[in-house]
mmCIF file of C-alpha atoms in Angstrom:
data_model
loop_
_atom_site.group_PDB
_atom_site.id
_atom_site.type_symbol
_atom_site.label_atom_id
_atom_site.label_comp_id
_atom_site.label_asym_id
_atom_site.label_seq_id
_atom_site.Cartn_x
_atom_site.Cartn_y
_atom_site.Cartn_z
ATOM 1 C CA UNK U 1 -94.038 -16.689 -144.022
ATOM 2 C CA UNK U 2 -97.463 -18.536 -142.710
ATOM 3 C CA UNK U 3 -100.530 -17.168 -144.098
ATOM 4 C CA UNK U 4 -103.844 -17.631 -141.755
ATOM 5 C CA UNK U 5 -106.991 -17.520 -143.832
ATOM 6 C CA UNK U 6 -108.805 -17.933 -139.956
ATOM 7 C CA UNK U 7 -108.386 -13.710 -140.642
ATOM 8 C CA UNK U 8 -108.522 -13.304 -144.154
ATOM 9 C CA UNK U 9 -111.762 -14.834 -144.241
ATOM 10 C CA UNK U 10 -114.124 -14.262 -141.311
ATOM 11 C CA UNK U 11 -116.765 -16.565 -140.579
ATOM 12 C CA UNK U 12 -119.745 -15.683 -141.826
ATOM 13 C CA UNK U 13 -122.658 -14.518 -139.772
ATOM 14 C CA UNK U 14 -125.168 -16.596 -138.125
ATOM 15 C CA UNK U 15 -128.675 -15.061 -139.124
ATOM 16 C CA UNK U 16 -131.862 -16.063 -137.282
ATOM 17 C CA UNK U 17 -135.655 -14.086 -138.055
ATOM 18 C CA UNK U 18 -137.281 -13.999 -134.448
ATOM 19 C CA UNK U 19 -141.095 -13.383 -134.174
ATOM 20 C CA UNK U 20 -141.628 -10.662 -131.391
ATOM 21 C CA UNK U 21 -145.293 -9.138 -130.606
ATOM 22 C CA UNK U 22 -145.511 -5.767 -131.858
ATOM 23 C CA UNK U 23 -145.813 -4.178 -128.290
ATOM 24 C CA UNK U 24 -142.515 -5.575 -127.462
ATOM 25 C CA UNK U 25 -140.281 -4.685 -130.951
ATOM 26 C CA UNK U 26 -141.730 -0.913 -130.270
ATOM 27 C CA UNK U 27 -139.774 -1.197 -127.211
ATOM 28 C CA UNK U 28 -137.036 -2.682 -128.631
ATOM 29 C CA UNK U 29 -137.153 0.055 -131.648
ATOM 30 C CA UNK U 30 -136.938 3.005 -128.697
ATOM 31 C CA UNK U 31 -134.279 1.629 -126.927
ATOM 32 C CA UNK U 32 -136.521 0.812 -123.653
ATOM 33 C CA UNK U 33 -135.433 -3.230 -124.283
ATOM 34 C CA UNK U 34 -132.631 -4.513 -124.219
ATOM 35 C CA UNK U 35 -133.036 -8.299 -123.579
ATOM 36 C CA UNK U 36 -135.416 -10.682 -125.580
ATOM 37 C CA UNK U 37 -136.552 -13.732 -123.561
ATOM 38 C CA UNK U 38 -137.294 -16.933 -124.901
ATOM 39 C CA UNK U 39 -138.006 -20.542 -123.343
ATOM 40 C CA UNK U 40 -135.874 -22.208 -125.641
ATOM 41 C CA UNK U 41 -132.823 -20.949 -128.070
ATOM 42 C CA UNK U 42 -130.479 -21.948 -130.462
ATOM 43 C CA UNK U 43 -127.845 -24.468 -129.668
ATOM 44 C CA UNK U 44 -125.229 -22.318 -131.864
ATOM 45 C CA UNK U 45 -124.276 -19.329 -131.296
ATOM 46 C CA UNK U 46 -126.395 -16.491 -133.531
ATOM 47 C CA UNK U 47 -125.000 -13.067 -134.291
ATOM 48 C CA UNK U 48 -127.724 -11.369 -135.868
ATOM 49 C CA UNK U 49 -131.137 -11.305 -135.276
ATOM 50 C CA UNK U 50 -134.129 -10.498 -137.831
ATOM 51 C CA UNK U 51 -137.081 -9.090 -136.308
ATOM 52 C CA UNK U 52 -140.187 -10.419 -137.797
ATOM 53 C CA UNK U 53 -142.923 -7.876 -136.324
ATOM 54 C CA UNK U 54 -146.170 -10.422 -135.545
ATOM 55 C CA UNK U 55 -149.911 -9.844 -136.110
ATOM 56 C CA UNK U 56 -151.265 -7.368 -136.812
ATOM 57 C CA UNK U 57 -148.067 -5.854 -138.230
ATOM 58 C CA UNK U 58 -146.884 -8.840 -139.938
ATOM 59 C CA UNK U 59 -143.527 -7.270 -141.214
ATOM 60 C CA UNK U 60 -140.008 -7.619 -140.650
ATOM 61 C CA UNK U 61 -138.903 -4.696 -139.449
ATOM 62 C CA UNK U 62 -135.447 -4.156 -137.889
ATOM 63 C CA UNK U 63 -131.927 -6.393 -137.137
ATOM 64 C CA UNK U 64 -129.902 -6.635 -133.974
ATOM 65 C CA UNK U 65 -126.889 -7.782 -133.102
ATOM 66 C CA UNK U 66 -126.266 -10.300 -130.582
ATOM 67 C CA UNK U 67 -123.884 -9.385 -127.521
ATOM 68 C CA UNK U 68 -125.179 -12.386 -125.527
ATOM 69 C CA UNK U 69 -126.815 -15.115 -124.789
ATOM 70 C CA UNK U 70 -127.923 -15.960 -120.850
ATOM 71 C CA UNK U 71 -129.312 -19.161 -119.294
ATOM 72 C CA UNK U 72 -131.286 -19.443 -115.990
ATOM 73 C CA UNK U 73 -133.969 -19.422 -113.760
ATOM 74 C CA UNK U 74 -136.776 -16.878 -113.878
ATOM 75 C CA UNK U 75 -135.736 -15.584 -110.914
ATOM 76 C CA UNK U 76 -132.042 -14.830 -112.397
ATOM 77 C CA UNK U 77 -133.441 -13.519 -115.732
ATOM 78 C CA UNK U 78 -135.881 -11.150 -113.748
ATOM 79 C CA UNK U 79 -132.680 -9.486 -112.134
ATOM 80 C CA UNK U 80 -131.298 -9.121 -115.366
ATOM 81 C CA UNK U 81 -133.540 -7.748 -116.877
ATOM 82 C CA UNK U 82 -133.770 -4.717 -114.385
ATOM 83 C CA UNK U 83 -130.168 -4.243 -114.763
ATOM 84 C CA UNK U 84 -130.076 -3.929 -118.379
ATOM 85 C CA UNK U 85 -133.372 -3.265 -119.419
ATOM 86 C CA UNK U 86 -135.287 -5.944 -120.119
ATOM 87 C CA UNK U 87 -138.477 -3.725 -120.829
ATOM 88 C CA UNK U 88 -140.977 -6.316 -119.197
ATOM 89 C CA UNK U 89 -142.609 -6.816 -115.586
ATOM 90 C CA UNK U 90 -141.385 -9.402 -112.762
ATOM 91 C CA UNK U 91 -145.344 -10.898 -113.597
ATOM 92 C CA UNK U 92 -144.548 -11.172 -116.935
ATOM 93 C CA UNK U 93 -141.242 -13.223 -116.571
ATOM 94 C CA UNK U 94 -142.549 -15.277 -114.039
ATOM 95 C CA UNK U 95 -145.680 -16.007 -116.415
ATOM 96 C CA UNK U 96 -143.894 -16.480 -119.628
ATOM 97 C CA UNK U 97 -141.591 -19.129 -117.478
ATOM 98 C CA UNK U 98 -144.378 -20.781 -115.960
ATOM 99 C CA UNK U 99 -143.117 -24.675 -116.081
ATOM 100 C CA UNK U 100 -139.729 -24.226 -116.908
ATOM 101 C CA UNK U 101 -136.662 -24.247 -114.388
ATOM 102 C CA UNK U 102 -134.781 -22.040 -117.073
ATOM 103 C CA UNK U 103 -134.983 -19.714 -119.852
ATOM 104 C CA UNK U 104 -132.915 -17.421 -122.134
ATOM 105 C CA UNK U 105 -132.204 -13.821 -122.148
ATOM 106 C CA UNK U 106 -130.823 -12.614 -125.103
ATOM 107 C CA UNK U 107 -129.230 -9.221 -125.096
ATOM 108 C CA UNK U 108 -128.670 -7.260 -128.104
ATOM 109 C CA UNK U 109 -127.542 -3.960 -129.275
ATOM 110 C CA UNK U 110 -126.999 -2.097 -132.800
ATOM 111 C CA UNK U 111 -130.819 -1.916 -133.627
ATOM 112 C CA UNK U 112 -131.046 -1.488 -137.498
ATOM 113 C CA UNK U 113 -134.452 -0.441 -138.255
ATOM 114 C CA UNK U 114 -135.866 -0.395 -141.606
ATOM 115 C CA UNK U 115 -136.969 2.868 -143.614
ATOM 116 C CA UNK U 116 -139.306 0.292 -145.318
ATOM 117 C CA UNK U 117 -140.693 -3.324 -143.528
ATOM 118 C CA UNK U 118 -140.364 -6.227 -145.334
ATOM 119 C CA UNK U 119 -143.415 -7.989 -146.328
ATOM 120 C CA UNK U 120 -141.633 -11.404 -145.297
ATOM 121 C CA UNK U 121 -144.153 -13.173 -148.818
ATOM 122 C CA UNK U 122 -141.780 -11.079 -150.801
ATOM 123 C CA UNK U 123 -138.674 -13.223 -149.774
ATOM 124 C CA UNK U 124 -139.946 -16.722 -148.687
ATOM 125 C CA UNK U 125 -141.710 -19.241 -150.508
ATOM 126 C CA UNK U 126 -144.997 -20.064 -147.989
ATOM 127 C CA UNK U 127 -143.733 -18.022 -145.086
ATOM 128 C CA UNK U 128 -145.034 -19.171 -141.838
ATOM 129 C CA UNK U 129 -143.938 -17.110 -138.814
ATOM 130 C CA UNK U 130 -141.521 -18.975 -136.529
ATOM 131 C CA UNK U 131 -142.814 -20.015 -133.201
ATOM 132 C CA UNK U 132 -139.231 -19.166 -131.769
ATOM 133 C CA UNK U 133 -136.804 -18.904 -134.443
ATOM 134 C CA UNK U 134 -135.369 -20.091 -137.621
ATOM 135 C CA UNK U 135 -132.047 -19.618 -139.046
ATOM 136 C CA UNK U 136 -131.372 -17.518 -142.284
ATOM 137 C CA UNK U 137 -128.961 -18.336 -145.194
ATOM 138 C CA UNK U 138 -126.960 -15.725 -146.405
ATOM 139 C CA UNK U 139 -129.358 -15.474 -149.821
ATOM 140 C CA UNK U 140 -132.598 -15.046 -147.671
ATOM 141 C CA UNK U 141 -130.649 -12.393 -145.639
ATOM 142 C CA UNK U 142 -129.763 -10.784 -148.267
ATOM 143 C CA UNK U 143 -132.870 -10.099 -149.714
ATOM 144 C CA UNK U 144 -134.276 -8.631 -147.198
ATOM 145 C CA UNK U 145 -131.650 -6.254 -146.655
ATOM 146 C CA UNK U 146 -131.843 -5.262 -150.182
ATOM 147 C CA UNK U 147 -136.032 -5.490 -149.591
ATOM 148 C CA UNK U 148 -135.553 -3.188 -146.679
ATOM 149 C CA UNK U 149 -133.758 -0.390 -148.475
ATOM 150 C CA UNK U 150 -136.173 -0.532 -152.079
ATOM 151 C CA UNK U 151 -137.671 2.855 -152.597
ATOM 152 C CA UNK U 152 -140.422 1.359 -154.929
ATOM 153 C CA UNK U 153 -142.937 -1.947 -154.425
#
């Protein structure tokens, strides 16, 4: 009998907080996006996305899960995102892109968001926003699920 601890024990998720302009997580929260664009991403692979809500809201506010992760050129990433709902204009693409052969479109599903948003002071030490990203450990995910769901401040 061979035992494989590859399924007993599941890697662990890969947690990154994003920082997305308010205007675009509302469209994220109501289902109208579907894709996240960034110039740059993560050379390993993320599962689960925070959602840090920027100025003025300055909250984190939902999760998402990952389904994937696509490279090209603006003019690629602008057909994707009218097939599945990228929730931004061809102008805006091509603007955001300006200067760069390639970008990222990251598509995600399984919105999670928050009866209560997490003021992000209340779980990091000197929080800064991220420009892009930055990766969570397990602890700092943690406590801002358990933030999230706190009926009392």
């Amino acid at each position: 009998m061979t035992t494989r601890t590859k399924d007993l024990f599941p890697k662990p998720l890969k947690v990154a907080l994003i920082s997305i302009r308010p205007c675009f997580v509302e469209k994220i929260l109501s289902g109208e996006k579907k894709l996240e664009f960034r110039r740059s991403w993560a050379t390993e692979p993320v599962d689960v996305l925070v959602i840090y809500s920027s100025a003025p809201t300055q909250r984190i506010v939902a999760t998402v899960n990952i389904v994937g992760v696509t490279e090209g050129s603006p003019t690629a990433l602008w057909g994707l995102a009218k097939e599945k709902g990228g929730g931004v204009t061809r102008q805006l693409i091509y603007d955001y892109f300006a200067g760069k052969k390639t970008g990222f479109a990251i598509e995600i599903a399984d919105v999670l968001e928050f009866k209560r948003p997490v003021d992000p002071k209340k779980v990091f030490k000197d929080f800064s926003p991220p420009q892009s990203f930055r990766y969570l450990d397990a602890k700092d995910y943690s406590k801002i699920l358990q933030q999230s769901w706190k009926t009392s401040t």
